[in-house]
Coordinates of C-alpha atoms and ligand atoms in Angstrom, one line a residue:
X287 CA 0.0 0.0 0.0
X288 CA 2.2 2.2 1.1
X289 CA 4.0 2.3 -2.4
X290 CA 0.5 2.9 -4.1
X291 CA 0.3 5.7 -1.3
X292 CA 3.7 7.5 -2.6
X293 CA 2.6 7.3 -6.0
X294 CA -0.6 8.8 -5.9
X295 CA 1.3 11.2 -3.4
X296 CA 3.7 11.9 -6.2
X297 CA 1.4 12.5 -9.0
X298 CA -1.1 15.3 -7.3
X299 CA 2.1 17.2 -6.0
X300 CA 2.7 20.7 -6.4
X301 CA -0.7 22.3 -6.4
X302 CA -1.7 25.2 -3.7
X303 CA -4.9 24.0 -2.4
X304 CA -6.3 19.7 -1.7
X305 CA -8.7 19.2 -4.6
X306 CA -11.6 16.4 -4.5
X307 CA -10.2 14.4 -7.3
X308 CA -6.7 14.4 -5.3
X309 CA -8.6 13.1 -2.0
X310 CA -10.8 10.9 -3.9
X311 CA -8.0 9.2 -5.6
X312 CA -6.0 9.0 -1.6
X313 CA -9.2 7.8 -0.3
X314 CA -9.5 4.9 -2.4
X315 CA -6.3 3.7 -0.9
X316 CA -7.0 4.6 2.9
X317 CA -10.4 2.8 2.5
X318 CA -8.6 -0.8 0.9
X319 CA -5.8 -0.3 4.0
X320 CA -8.7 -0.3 6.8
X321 CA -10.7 -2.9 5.3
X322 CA -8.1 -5.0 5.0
X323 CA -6.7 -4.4 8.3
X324 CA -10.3 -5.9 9.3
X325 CA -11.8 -2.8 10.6
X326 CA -15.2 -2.9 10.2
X327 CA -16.8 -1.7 7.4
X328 CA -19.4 0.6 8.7
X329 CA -16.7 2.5 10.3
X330 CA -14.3 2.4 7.4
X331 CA -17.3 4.6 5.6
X332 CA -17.9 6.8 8.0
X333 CA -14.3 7.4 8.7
X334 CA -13.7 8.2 4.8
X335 CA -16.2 11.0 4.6
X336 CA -15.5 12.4 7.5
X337 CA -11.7 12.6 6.3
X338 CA -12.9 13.6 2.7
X339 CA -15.1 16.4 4.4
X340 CA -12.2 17.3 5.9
X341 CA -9.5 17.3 4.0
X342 CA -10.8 18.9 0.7
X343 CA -10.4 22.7 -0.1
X344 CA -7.7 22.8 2.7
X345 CA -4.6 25.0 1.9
X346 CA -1.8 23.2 1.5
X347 CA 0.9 24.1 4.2
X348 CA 4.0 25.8 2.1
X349 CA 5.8 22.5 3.2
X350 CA 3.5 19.9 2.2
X351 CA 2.4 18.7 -1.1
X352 CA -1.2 18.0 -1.7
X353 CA -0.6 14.5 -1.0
X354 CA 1.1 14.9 2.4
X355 CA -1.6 17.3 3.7
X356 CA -4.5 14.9 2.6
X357 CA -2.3 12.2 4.9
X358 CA -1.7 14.5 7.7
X359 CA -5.7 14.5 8.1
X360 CA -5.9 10.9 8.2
X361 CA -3.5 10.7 10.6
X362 CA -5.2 12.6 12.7
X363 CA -8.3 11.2 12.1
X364 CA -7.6 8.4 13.1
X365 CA -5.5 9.2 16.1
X366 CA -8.8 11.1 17.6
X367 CA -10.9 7.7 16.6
X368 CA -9.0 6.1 18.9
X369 CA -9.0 8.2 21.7
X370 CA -5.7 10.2 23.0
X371 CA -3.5 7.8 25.4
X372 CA -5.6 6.7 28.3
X373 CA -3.5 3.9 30.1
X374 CA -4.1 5.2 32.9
X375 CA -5.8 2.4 36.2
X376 CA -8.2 4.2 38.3
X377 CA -7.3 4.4 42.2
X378 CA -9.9 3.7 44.2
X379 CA -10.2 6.2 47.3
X380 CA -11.4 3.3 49.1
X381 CA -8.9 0.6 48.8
X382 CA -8.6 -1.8 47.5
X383 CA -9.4 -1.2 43.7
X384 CA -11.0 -3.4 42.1
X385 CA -10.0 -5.0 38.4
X386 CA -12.4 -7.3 36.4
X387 CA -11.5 -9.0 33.9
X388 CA -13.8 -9.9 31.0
X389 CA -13.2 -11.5 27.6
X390 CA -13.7 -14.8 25.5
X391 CA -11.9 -17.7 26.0
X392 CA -8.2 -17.4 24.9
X393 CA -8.2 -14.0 24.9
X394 CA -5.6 -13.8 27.4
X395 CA -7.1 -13.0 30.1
X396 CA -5.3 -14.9 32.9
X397 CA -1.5 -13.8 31.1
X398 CA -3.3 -10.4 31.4
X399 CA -4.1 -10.5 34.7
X400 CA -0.5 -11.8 35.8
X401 CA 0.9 -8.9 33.3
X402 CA -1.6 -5.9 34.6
X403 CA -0.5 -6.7 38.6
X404 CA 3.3 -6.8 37.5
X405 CA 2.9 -3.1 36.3
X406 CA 0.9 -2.3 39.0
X407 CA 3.7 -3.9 41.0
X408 CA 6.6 -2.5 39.2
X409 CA 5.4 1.3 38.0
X410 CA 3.1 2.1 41.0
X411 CA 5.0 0.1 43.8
X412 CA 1.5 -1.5 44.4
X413 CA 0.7 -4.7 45.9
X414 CA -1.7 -6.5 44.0
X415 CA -4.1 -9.7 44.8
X416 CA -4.9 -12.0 41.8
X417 CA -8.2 -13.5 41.8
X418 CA -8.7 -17.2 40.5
X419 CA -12.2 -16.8 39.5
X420 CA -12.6 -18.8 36.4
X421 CA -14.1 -22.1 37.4
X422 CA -14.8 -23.8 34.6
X423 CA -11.6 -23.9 32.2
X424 CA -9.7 -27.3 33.2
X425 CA -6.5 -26.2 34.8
X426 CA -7.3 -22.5 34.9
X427 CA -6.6 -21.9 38.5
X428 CA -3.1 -23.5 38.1
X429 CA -2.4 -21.1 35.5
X430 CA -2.9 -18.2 37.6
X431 CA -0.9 -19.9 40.3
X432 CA 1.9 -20.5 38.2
X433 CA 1.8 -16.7 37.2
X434 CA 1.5 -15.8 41.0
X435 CA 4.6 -17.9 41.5
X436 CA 6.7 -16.7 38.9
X437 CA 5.9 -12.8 40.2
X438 CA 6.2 -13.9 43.3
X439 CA 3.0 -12.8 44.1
X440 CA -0.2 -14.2 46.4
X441 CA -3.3 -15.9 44.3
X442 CA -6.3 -16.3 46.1
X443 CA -8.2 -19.4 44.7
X444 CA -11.0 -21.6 46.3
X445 CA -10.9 -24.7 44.1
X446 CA -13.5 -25.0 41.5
X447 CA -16.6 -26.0 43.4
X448 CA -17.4 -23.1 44.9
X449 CA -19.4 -20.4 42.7
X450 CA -17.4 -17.1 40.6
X451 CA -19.5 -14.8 43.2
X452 CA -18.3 -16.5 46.5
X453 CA -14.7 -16.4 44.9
X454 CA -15.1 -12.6 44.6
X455 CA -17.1 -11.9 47.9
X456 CA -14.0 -13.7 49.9
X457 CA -11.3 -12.1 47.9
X458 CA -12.2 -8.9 48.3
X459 CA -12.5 -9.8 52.9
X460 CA -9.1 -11.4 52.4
X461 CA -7.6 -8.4 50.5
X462 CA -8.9 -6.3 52.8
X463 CA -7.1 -8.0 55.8
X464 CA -3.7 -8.5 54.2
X465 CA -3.8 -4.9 53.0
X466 CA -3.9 -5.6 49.3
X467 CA -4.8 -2.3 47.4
X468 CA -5.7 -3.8 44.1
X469 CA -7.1 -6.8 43.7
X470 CA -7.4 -8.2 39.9
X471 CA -10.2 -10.7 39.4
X472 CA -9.8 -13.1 36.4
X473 CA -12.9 -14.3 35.4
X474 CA -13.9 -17.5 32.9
X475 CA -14.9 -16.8 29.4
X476 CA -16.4 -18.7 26.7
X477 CA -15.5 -19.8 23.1
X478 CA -18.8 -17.3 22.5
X479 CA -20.9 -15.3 23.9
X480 CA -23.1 -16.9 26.1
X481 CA -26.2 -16.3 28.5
X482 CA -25.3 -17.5 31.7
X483 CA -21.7 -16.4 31.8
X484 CA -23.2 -12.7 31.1
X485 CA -25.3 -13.5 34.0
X486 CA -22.7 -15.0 36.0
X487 CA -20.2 -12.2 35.1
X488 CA -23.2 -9.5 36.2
X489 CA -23.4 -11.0 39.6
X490 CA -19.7 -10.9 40.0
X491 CA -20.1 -7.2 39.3
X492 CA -22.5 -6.4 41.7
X493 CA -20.3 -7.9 44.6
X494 CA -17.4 -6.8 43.9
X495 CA -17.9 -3.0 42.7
X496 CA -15.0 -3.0 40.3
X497 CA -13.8 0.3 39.9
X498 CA -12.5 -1.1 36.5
X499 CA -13.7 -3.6 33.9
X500 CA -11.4 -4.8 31.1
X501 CA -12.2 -6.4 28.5
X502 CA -9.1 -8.4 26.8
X503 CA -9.9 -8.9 22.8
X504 CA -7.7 -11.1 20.8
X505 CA -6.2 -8.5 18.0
X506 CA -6.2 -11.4 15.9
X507 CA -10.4 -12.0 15.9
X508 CA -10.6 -8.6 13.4
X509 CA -14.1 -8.2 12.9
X510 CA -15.2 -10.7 15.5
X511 CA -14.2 -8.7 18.1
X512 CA -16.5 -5.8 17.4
X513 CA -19.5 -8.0 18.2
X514 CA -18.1 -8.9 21.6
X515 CA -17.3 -5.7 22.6
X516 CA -20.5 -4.5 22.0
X517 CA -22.3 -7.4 23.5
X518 CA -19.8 -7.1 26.7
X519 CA -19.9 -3.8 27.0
X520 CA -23.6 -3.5 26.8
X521 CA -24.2 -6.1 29.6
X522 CA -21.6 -5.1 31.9
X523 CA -20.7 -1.3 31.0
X524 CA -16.6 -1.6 30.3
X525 CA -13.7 0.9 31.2
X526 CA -11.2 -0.3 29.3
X527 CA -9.9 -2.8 26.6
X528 CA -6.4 -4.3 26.5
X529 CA -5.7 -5.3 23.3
X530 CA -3.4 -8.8 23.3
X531 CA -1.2 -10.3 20.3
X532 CA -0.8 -7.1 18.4
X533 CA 3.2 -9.4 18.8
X534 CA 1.6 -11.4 15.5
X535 CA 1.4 -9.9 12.5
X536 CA -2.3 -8.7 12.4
X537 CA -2.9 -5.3 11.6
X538 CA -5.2 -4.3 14.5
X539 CA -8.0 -3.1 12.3
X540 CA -9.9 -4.0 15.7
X541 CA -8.9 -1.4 17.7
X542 CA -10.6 1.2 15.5
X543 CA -13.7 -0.6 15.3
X544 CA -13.6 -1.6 19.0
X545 CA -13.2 1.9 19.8
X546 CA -15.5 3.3 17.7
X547 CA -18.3 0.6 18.5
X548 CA -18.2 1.1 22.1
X549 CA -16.7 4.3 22.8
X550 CA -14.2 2.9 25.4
X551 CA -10.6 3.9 25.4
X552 CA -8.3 0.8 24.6
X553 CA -6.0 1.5 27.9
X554 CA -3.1 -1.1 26.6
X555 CA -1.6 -3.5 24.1
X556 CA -0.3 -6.8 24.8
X557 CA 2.5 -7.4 22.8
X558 CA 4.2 -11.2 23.5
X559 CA 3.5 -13.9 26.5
X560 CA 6.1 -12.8 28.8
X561 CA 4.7 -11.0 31.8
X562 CA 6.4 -7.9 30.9
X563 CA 4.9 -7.7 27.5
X564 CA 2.0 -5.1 28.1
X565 CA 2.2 -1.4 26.9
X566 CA 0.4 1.8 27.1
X567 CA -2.2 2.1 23.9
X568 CA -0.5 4.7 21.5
X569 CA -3.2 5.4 19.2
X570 CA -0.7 7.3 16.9
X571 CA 1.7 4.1 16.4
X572 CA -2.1 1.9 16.1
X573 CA -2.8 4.2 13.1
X574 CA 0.5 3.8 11.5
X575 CA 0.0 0.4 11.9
X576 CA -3.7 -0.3 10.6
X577 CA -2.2 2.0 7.6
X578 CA 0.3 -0.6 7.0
X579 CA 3.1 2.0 6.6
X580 CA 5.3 1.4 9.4
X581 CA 6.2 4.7 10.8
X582 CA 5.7 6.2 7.1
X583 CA 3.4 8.9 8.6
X584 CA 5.9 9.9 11.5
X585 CA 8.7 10.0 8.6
X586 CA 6.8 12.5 6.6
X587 CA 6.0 14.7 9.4
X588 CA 9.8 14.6 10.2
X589 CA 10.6 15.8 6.8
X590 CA 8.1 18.4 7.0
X591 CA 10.1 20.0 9.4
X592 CA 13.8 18.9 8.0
X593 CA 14.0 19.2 3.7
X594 CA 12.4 22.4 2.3
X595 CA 10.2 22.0 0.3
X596 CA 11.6 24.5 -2.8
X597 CA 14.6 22.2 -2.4
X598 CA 13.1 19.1 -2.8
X599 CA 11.7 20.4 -5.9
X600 CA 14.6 21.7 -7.2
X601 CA 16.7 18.1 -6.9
X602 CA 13.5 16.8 -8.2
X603 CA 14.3 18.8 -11.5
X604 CA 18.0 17.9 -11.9
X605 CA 17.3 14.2 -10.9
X606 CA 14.9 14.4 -14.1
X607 CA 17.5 16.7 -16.3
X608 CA 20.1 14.1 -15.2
X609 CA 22.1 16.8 -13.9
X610 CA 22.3 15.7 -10.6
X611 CA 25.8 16.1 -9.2
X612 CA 28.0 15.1 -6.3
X613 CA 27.0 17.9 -4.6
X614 CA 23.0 17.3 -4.9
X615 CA 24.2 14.3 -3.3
X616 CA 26.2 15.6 -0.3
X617 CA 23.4 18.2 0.2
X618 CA 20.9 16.0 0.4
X619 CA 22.9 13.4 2.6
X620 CA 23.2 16.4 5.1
X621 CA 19.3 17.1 4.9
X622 CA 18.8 13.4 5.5
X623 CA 21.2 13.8 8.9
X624 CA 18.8 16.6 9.7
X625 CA 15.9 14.2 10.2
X626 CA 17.4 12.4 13.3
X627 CA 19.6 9.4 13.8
X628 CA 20.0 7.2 10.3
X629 CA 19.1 4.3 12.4
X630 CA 15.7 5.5 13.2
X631 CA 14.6 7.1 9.9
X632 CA 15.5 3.7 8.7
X633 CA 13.4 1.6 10.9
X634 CA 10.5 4.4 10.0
X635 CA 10.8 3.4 6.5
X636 CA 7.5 1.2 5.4
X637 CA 8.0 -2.3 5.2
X638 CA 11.4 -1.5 7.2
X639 CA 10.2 -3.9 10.3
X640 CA 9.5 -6.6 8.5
X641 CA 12.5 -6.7 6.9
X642 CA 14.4 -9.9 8.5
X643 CA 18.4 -9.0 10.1
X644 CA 17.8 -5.0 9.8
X645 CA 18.3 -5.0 13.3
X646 CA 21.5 -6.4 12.8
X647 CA 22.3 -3.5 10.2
X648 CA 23.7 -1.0 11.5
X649 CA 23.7 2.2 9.7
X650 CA 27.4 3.6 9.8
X651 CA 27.8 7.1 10.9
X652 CA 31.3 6.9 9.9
X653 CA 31.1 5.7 7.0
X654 CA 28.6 8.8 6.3
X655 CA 31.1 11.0 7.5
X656 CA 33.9 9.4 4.9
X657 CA 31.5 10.0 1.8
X658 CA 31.4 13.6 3.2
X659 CA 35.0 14.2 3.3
X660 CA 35.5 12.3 -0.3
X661 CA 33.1 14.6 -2.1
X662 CA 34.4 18.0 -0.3
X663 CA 37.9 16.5 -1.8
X664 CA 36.7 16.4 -5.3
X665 CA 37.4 19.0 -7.6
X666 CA 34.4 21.0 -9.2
X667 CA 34.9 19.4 -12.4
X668 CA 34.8 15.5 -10.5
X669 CA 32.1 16.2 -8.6
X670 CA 30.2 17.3 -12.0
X671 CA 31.8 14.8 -14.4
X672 CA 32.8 12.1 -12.4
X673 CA 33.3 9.9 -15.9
X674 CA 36.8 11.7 -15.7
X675 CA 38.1 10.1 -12.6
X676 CA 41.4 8.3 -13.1
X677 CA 43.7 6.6 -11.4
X678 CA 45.9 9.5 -10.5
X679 CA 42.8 12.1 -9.0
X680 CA 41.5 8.4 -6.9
X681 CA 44.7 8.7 -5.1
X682 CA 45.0 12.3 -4.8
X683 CA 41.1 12.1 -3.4
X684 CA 41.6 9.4 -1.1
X685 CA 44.9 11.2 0.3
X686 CA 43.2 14.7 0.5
X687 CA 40.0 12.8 2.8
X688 CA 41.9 10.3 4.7
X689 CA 40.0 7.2 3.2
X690 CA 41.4 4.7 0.4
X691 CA 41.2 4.5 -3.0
X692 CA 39.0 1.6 -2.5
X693 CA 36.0 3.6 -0.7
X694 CA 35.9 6.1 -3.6
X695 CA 35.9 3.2 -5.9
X696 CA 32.8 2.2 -4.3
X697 CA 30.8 5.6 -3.9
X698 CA 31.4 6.0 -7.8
X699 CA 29.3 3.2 -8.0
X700 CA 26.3 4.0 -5.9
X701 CA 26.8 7.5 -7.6
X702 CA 26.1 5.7 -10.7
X703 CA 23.8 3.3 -9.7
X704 CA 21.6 5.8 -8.2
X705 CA 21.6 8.0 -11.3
X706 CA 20.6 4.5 -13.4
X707 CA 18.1 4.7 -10.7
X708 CA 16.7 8.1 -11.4
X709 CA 16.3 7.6 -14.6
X710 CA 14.2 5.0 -15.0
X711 CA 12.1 6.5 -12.3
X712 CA 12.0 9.5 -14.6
X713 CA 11.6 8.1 -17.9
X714 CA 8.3 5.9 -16.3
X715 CA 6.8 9.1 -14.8
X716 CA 7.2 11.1 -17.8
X717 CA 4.3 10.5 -19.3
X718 CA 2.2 11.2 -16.9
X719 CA 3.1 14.8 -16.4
X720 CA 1.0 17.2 -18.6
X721 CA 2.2 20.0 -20.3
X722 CA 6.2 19.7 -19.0
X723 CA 8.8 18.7 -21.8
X724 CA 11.8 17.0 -20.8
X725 CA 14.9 17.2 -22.0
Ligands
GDP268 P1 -7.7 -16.6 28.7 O1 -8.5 -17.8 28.3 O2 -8.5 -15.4 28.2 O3 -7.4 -16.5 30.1 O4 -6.4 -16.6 27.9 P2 -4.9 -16.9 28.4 O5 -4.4 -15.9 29.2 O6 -4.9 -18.3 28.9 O7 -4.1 -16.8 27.0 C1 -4.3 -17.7 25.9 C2 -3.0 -17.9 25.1 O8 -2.7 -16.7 24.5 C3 -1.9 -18.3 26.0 O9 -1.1 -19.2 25.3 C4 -1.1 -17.0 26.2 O10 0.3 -17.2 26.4 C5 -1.4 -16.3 24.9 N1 -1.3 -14.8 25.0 C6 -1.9 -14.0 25.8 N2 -1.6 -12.7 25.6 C7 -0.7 -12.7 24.5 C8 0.0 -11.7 23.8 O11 -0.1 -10.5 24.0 N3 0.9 -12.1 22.8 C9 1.0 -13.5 22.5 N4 1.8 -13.8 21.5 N5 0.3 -14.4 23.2 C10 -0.5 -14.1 24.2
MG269 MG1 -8.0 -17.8 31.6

């Protein structure tokens, strides 16, 4: 997608104001990402006339083209679908607070329980009390035991013949003598929706006052997950979603529709099994995400701020004139610096995460600052005509810049290879353009 983004970027550049063909055109794009990150399709309509409405007949910022303003507006959009970051727990005034969670089976739940009292442990210094209150999952109970243990942390269970309700009615008396001041209840849940764990679920409610309820969606059940939400939400009145497995490679269309369905904030993300694996919900990083352009929209806001935009054009016009020289290249290696640390804009770049090994790559500082001192060693007419390197000016560069004979060998070729580049880039543009001649 995000190459189909660029394009359509490309082509409806350089105008002064966002027209309805150009947001039509983006729109068509936007609306394939969200459906087929699974968010919901009700919401992915609304959502694209609301952005539409929006975005057309706005001025386009002096350093923006067309296609980056109409983005900048999604962006947004989206990030206010979501809701701004809530992670925060509430705090009960009358200790202890109480925690419910809710979900379907498998949702993660129990993992989320152990997680959520290890934050509360760690961040807040607070001591937690996990509640075995699923009765009906073989083996259940010894889950949350075995999370207890590895946290080093008290369980309070009651085997699995006494009812949810009692569970929670004795927790809370035994929390309250041992000074616990949150106490996290982890309830059963079924493979659907059911009656009588609704009604079961209620009742726990009314005993134990939770002061949160949490419902834990699989990120992974896309469109599924809206109908639970609603259903859960509806019977039991939620506070919060945690998000699990966003770790796979889902999109998280979800979390939009989740959000938008029942109006509750999506307080955190689980993102692996491990009991330090939960985050605070950054609806900004969600959006990139259901986009499917890595950090794409962070990138361009970067450059907004980094490469003028007159500039940009101009290179634009030697790259297609074929008159780009060795110092277009240094100049725009130093705007490039501007943006931040190479390592990061690279990781930003889409498709950059899935990548296998980039982690391992690591982007050479040095060797940026040796391509910098080869081209200031270059002669005017080298750095214009660098078909007239010989032997005799590689050695005379490579003394003049401290670096060998070899390094200049091999920027002469990524000088070439990225003109080879440019020009097909150029010559598959070119007819697109209307009224422009090139040379
Ligand atoms: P419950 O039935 O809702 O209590 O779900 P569990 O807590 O037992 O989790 C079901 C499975 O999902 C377990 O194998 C967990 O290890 C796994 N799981 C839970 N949360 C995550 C997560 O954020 N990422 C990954 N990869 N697995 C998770
Ligand atoms: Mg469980």
């Amino acid at each position: 997608l995000a190459d189909r983004l660029q394009n359509t970027m490309a082509k409806i550049r350089g105008k002064g104001k966002v027209s309805e063909a150009d947001v039509k055109e983006m729109m068509r794009e936007v609306r394939l990402a969200l459906l087929e990150a699974d968010v919901n399709f009700k919401v992915v309509k609304d959502f694209i006339k609301r952005v539409s409405e929006r975005a057309v007949g706005q001025e386009v910022m002096k350093s923006l083209t067309p296609g980056q303003q109409v983005i900048k507006v999604v962006k947004e959009e989206l990030t206010e679908l979501m809701g701004g970051e809530q992670s925060k727990i509430a705090v009960s005034n009358r200790p202890p607070t109480v925690i419910m969670m809710v979900g379907l089976q498998g949702a993660g739940k129990t993992t989320t329980t152990g997680k959520l009292a290890n934050l509360l442990r760690k961040k807040f210094n607070r001591k937690p009390l996990l509640v075995a209150a699923d009765i009906y999952r073989p083996a259940a109970i010894k889950q949350l035991q075995t999370l207890g243990k590895q946290l080093d942390m008290p369980v309070f269970s009651m085997g699995d013949q006494v009812s949810p309700v009692e569970i929670a009615t004795k927790a809370l008396e035994h929390a309250k003598n041992e000074h616990h001041d949150y106490v996290i209840i982890d309830t059963a849940g079924r493979l659907h929706i059911d009656e009588n764990l609704m009604e079961e679920l209620e009742q726990v409610k009314s005993i134990a006052k939770p002061d949160e309820i949490f419902l834990v969606v699989d990120a992974m059940t896309g469109q599924d997950a809206v109908n639970v939400a609603k259903s859960f939400n509806e019977q039991l009145g939620l506070t919060g979603v945690v998000l699990t497995k966003l770790d796979g490679d889902t999109r998280g269309g979800a979390a939009l529709s989740i959000r938008s369905v029942t109006d509750t904030p999506i307080k955190f993300v689980g993102l692996g099994e491990k009991l330090d694996a939960l985050e605070a919900f950054h609806p900004e990083r969600m959006a990139s995400r259901i986009l499917g352009m890595g950090d794409v929209l962070t990138l361009i806001e970067k450059a907004q701020t980094n490469v003028d935009a007159e500039k940009a054009k101009e290179l634009e016009q030697k790259m297609r004139t074929m008159s780009f020289t060795f110092d277009d290249f240094l100049e725009q290696l130093g705007q490039v610096r501007n943006m931040g640390p190479l390592e990061d804009l690279i990781g930003m770049l889409p498709g950059a995460n899935k990548v296998k090994g980039l982690k391992n790559l690591q982007v050479d500082e040095k060797q940026i600052s040796h391509v910098e001192a080869i081209i200031k060693s270059m002669t005017k007419a080298e750095k214009i005509n660098p078909e007239i390197m010989n032997a005799s000016r590689k050695k005379r560069i490579a003394k003049g810049s401290g670096t060998s004979v070899q390094e200049i060998n091999r920027l002469l070729k990524q000088f070439e290879d990225m003109k080879k580049m440019m020009k097909q880039m150029t010559s598959m543009s070119k007819g697109k353009k209307k009224g422009m001649k090139f040379p």
